[in-house]
Short mmCIF file of N, CA and C and ligand atoms in Angstrom, two decimals:
data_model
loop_
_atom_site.label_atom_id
_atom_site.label_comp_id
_atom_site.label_asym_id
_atom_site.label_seq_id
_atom_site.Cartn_x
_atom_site.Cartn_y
_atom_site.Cartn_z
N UNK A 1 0.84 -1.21 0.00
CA UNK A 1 0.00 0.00 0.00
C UNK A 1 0.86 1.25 0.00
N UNK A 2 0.33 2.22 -0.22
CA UNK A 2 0.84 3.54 -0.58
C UNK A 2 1.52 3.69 0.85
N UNK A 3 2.76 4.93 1.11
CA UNK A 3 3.95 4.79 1.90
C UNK A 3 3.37 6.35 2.07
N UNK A 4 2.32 6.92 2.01
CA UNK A 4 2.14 8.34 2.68
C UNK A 4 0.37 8.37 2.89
N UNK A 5 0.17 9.62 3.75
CA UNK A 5 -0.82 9.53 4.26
C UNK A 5 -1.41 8.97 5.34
N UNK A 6 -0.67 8.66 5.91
CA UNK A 6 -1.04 8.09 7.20
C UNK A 6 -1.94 8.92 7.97
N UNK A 7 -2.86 8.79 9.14
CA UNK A 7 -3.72 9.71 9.96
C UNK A 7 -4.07 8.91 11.28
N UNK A 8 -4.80 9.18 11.71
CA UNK A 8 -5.37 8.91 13.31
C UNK A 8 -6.16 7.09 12.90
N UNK A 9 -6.23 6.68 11.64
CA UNK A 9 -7.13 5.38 11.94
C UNK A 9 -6.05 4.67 11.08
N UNK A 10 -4.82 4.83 10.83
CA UNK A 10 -3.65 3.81 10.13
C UNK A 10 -3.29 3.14 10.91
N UNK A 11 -3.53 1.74 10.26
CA UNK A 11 -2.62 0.66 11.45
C UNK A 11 -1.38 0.23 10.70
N UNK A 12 0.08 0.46 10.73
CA UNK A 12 0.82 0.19 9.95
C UNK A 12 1.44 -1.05 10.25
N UNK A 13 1.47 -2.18 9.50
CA UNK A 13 2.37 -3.53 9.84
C UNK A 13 3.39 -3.25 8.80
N UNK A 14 4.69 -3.40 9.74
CA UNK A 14 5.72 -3.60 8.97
C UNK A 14 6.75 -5.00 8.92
N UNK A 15 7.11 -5.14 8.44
CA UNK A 15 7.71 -7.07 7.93
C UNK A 15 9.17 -6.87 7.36
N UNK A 16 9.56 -7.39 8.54
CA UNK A 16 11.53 -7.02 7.88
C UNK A 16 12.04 -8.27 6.96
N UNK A 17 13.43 -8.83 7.26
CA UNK A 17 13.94 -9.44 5.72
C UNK A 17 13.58 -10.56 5.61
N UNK A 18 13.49 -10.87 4.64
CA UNK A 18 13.05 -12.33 4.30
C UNK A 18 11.61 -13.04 4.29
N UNK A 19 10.86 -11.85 4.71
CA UNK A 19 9.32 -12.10 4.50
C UNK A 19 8.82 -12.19 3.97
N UNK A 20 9.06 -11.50 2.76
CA UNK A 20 8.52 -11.94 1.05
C UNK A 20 8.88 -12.94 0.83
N UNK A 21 9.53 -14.08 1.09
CA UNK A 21 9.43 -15.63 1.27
C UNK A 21 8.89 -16.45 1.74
N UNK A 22 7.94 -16.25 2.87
CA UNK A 22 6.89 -16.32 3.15
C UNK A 22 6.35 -17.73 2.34
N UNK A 23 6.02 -18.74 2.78
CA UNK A 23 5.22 -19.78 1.99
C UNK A 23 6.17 -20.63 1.26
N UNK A 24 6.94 -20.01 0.46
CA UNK A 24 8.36 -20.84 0.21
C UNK A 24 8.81 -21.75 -0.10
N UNK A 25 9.40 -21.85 1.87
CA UNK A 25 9.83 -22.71 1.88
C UNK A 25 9.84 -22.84 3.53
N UNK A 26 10.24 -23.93 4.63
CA UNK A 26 10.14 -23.69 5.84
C UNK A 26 8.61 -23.77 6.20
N UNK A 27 7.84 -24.40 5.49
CA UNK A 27 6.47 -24.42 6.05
C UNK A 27 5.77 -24.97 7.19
N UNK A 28 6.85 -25.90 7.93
CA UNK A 28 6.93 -26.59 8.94
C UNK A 28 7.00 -25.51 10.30
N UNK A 29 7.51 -24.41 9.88
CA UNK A 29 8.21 -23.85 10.93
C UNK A 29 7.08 -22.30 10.54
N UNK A 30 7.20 -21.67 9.26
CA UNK A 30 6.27 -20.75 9.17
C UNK A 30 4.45 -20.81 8.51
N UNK A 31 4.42 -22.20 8.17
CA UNK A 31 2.80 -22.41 7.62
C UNK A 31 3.06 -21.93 6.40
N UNK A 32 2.14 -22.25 5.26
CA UNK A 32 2.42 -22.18 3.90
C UNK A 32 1.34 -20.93 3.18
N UNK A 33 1.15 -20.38 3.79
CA UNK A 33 0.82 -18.72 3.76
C UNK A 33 1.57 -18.11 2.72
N UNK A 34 1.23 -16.92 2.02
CA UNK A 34 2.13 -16.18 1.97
C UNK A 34 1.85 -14.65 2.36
N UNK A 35 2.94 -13.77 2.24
CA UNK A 35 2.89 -12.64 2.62
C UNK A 35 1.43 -11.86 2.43
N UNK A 36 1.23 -11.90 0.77
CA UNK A 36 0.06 -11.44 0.34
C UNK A 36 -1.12 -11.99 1.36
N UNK A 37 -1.71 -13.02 1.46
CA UNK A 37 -2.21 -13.75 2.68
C UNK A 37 -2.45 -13.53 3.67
N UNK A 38 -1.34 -13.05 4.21
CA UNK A 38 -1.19 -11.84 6.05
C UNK A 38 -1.88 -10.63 5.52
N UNK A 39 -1.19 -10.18 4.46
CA UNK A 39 -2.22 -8.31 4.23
C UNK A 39 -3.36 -9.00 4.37
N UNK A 40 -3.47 -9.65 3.41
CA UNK A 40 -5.34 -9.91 3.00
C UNK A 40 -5.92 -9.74 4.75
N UNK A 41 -5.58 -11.03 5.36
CA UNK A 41 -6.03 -11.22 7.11
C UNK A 41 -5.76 -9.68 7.38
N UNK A 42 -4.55 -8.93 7.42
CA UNK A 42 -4.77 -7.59 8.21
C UNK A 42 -5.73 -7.18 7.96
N UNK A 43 -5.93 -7.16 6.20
CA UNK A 43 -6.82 -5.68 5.69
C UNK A 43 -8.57 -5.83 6.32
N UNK A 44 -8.79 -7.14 6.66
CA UNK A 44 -9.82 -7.21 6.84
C UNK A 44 -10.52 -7.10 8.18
N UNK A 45 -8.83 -7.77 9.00
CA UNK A 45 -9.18 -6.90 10.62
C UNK A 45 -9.33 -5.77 11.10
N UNK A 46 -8.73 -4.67 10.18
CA UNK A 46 -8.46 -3.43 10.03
C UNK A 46 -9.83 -3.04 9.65
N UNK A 47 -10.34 -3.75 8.39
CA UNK A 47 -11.81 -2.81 7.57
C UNK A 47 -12.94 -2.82 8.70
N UNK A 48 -12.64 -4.03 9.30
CA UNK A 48 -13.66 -4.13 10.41
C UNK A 48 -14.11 -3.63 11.61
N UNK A 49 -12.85 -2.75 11.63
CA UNK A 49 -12.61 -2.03 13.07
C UNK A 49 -12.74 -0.49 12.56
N UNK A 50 -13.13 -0.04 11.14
CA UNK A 50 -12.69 1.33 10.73
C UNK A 50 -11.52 1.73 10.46
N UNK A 51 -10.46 0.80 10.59
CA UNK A 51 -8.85 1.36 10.04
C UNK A 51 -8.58 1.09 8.80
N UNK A 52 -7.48 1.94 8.76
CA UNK A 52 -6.72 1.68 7.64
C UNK A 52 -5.40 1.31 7.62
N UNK A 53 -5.49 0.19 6.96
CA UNK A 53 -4.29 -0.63 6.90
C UNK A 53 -3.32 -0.10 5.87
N UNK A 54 -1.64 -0.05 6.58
CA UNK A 54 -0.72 0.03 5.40
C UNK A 54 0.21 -0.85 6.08
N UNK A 55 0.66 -1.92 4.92
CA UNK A 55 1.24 -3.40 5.35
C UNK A 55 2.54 -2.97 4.24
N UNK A 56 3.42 -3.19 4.53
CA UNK A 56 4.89 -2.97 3.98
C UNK A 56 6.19 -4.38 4.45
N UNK A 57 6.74 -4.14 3.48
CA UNK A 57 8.17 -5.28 3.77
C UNK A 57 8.61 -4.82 3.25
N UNK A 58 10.12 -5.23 3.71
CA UNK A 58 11.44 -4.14 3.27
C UNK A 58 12.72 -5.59 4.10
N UNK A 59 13.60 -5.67 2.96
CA UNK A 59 14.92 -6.36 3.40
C UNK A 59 15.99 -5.64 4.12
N UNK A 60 16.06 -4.41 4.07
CA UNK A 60 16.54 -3.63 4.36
C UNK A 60 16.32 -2.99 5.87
N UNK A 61 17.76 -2.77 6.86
CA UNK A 61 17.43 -2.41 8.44
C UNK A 61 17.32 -0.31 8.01
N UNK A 62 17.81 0.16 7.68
CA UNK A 62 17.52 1.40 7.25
C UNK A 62 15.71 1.76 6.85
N UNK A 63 15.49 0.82 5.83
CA UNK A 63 14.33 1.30 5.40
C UNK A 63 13.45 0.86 6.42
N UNK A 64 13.43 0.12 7.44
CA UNK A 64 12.72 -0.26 8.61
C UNK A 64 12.68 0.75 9.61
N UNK A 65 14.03 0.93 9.38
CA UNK A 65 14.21 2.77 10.56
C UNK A 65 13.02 3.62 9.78
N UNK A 66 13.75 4.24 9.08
CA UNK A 66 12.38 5.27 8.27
C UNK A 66 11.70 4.78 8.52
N UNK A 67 10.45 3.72 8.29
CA UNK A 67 9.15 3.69 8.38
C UNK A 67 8.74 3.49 9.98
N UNK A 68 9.60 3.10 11.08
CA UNK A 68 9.47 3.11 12.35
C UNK A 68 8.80 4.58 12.55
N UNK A 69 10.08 5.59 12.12
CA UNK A 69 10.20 6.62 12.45
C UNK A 69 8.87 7.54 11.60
N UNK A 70 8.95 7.35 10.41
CA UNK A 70 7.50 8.06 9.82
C UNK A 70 6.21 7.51 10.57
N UNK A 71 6.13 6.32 11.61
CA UNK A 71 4.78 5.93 12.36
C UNK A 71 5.09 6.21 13.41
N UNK A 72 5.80 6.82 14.23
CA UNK A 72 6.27 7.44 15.57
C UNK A 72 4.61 8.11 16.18
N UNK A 73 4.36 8.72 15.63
CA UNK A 73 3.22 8.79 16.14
C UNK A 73 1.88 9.61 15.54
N UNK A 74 0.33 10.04 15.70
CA UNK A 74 -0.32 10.20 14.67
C UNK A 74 -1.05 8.92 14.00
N UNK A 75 -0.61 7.67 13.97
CA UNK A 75 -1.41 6.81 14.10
C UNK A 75 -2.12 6.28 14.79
N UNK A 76 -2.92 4.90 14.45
CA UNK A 76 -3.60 4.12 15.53
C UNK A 76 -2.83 3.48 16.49
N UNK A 77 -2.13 2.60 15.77
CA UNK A 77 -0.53 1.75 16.31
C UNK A 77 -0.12 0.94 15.01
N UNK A 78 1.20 0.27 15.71
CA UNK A 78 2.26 0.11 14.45
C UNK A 78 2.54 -1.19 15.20
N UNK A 79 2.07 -2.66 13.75
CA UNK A 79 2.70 -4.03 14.34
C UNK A 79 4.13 -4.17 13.57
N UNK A 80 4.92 -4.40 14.23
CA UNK A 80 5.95 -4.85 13.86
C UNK A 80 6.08 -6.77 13.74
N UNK A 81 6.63 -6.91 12.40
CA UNK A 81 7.72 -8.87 13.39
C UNK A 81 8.92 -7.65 11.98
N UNK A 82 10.20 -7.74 13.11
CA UNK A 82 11.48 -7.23 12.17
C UNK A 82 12.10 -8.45 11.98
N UNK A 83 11.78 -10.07 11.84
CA UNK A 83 12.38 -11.22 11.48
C UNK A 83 13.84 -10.84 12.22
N UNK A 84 14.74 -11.35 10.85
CA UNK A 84 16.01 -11.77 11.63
C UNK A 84 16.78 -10.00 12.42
N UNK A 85 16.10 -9.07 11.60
CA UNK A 85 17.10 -7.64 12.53
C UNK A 85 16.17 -7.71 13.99
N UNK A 86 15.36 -8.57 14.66
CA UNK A 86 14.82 -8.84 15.84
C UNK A 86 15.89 -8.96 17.12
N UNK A 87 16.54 -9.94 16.23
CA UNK A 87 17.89 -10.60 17.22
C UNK A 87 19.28 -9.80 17.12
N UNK A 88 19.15 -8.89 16.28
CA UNK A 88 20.77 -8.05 16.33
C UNK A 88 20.32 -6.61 15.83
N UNK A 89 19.65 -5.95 16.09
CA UNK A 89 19.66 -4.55 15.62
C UNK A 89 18.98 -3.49 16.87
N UNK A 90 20.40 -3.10 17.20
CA UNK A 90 20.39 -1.63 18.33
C UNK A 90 19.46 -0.50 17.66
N UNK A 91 20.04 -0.35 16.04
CA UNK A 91 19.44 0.82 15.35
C UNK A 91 17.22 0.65 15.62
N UNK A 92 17.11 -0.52 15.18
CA UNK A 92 15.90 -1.04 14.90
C UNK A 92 14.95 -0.47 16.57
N UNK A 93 15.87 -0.97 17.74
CA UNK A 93 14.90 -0.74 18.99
C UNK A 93 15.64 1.22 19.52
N UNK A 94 16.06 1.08 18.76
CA UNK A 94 16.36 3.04 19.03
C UNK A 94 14.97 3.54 18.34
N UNK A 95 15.04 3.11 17.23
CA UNK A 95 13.83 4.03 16.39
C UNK A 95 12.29 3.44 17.16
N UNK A 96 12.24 2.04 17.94
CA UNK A 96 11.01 1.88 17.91
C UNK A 96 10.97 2.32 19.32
N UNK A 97 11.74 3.14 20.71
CA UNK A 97 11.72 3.27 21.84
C UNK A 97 11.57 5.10 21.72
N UNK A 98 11.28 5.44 20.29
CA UNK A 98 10.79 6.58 20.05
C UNK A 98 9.13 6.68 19.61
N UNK A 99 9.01 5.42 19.52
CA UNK A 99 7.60 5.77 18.83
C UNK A 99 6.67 5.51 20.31
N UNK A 100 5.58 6.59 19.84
CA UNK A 100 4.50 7.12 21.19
C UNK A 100 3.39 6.71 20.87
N UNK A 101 3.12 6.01 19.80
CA UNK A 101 1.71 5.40 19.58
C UNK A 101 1.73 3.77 20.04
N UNK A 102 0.75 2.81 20.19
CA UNK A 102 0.27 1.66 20.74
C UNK A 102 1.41 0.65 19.66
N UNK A 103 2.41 -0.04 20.10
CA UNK A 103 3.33 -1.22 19.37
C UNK A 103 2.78 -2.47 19.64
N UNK A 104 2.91 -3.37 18.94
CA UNK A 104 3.31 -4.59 18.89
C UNK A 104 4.15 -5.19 18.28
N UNK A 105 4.95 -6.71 18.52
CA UNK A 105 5.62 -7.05 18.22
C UNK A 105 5.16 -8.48 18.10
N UNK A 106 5.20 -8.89 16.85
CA UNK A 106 4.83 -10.00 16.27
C UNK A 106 6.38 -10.83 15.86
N UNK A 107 5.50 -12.19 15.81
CA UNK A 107 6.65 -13.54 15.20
C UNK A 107 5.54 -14.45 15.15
N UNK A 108 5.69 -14.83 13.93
CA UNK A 108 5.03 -16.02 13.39
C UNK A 108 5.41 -17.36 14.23
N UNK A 109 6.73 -17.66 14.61
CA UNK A 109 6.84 -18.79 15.09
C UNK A 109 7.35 -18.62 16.49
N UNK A 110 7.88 -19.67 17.55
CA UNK A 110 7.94 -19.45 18.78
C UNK A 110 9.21 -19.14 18.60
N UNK A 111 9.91 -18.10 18.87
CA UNK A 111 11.31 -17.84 18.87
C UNK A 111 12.22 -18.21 19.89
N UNK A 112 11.17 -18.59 21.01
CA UNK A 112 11.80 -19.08 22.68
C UNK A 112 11.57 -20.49 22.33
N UNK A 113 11.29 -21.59 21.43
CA UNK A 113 11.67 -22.65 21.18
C UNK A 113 12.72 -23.33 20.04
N UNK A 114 13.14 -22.27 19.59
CA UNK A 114 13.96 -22.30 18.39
C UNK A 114 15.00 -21.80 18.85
N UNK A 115 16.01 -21.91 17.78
CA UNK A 115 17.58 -21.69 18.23
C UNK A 115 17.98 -20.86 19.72
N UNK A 116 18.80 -20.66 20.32
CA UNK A 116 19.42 -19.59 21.21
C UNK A 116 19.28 -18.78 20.29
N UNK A 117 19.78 -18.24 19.51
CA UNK A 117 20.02 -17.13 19.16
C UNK A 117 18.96 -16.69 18.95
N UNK A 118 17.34 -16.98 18.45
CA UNK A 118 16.52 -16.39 18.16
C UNK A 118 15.51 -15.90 19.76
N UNK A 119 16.26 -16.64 20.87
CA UNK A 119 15.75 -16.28 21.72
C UNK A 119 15.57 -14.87 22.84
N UNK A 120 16.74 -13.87 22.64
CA UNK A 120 16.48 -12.53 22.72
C UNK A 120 16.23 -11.79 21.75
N UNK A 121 15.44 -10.59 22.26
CA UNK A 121 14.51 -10.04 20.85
C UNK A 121 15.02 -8.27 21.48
N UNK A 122 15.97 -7.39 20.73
CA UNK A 122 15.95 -6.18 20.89
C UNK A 122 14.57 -5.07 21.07
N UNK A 123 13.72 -5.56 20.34
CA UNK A 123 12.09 -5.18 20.36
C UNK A 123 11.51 -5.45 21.56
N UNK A 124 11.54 -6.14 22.67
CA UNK A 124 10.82 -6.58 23.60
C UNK A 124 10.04 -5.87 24.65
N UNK A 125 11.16 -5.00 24.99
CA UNK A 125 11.43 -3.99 26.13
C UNK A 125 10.90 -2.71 25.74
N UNK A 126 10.21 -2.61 24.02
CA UNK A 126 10.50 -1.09 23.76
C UNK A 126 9.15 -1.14 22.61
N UNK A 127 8.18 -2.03 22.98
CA UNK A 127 7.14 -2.66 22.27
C UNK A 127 6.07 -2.55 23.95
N UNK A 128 4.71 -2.57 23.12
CA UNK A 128 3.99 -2.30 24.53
C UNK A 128 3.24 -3.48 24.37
N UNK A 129 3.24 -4.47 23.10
CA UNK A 129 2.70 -5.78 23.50
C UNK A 129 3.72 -6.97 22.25
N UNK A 130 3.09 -8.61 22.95
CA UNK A 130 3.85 -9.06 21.92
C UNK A 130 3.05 -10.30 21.73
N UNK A 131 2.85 -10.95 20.50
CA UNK A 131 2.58 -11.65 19.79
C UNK A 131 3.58 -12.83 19.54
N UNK A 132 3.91 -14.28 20.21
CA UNK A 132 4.52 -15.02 19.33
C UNK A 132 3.91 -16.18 19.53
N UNK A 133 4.25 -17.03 18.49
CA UNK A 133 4.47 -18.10 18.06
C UNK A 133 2.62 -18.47 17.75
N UNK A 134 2.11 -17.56 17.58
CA UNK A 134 0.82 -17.69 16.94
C UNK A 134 0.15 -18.37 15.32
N UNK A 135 1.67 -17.83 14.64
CA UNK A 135 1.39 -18.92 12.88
C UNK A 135 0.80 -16.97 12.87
N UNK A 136 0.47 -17.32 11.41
CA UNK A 136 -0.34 -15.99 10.92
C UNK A 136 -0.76 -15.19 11.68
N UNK A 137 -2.04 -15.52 12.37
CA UNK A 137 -2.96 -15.21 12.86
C UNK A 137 -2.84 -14.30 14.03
N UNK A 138 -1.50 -14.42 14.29
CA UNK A 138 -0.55 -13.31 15.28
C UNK A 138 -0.83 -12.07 14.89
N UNK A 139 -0.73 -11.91 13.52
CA UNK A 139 -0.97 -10.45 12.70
C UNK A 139 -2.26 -10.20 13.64
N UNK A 140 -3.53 -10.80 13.41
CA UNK A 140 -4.99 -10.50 13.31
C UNK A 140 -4.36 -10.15 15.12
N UNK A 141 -4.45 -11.03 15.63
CA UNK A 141 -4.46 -10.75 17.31
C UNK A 141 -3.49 -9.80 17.90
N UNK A 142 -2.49 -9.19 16.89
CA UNK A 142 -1.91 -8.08 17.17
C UNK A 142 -3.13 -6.37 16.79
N UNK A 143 -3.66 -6.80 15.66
CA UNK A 143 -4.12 -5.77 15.48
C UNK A 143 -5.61 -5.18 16.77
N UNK A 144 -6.18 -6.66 16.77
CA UNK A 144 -7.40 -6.71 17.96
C UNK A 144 -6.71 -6.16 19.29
N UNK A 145 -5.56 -6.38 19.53
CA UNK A 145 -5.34 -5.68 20.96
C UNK A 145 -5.21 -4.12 20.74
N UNK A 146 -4.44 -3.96 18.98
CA UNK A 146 -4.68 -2.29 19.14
C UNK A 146 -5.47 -1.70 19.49
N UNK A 147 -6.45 -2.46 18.55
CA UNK A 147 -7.93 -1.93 18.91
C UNK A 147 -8.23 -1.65 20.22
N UNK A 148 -8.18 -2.62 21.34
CA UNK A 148 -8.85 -2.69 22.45
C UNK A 148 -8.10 -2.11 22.94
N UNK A 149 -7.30 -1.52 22.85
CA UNK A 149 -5.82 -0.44 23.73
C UNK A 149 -6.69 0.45 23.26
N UNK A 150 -6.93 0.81 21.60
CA UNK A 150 -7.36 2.25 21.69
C UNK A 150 -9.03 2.68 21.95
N UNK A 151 -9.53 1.61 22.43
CA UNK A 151 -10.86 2.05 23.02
C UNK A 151 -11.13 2.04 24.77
N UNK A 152 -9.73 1.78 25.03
CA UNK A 152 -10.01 1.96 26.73
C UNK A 152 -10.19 3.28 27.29
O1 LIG B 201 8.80 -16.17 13.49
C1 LIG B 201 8.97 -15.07 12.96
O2 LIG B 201 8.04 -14.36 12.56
C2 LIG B 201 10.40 -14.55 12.72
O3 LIG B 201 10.40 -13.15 12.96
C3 LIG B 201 10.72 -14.87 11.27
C4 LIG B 201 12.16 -14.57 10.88
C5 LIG B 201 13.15 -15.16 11.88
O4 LIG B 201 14.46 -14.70 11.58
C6 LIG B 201 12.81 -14.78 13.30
O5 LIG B 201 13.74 -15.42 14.18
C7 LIG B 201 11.41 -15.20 13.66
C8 LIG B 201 12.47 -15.13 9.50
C9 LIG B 201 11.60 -14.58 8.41
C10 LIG B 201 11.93 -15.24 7.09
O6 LIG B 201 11.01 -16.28 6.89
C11 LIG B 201 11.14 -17.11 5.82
C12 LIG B 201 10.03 -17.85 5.48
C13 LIG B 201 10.07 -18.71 4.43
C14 LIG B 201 11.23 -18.82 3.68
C15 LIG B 201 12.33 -18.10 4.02
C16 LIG B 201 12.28 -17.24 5.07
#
């Protein structure tokens, strides 16, 4: 979806590297989904609630900064899963321990049952909720808590 315009009812999900692979391959571990698949599920949790969804992926830890930083705040809230810059990027939880609107932090799979290394998450501490090891559907139950954050 379009990368401007954001306002008071944008829910922005953003999807770091390797997510456009999605379905693939690894279906054991991520379900045979693909990316397109997750928008579809957002767009419809979103239409349902009155938001507007803008769903983005980017391989890139820079272009993840920018869009952190362009949803800082002015939106509804912003789901994050930053895949593998989860486990090694200082830059990634600088930009998101700036943002003042409602976070989540999504992962498709259980990251606390998989490797050590996938088991600390720079996002954790600097995210106001988190989503794992849900399969897809993490997306949808990330967005429902925005919701219910922003109607308390
Ligand atoms: O479980 C998640 O959502 C992850 O954020 C996914 C990342 C992984 O590095 C994190 O530890 C956990 C990997 C995303 C790439 O997924 C692929 C799926 C199919 C084929 C290739 C990559």
């Amino acid at each position: 979806m379009s990368s401007h315009g954001l306002d008071s009812t944008t829910v922005l999900v953003l999807n770091g590297p390797n997510l456009n692979l999605l379905g693939e391959r690894e279906p054991e571990i991520y379900g045979s989904d693909t990316l397109a698949d997750v928008e579809n599920l957002c767009r419809i949790a979103c239409n349902a609630e009155g938001l507007t969804l803008d769903f983005r992926q980017t391989n890139s830890e820079g272009t993840l900064v920018d869009w952190v930083q362009e949803g800082r705040r002015g939106i509804a809230g912003l789901v994050i899963n930053a895949a593998g810059y989860t486990h090694t990027s200082v830059a990634l939880r600088d930009a998101m321990s700036a943002v003042t609107v409602p976070s989540v932090e999504v992962h498709i799979s259980d990251i606390h049952a998989r490797e050590e290394f996938r088991h600390f998450s720079y996002l954790t501490d600097v995210t106001d909720h988190q989503v794992i090891g849900r399969g897809i559907a993490g997306y949808v139950e990330a967005i429902r808590w925005l919701v219910t954050r922003r109607h308390r």
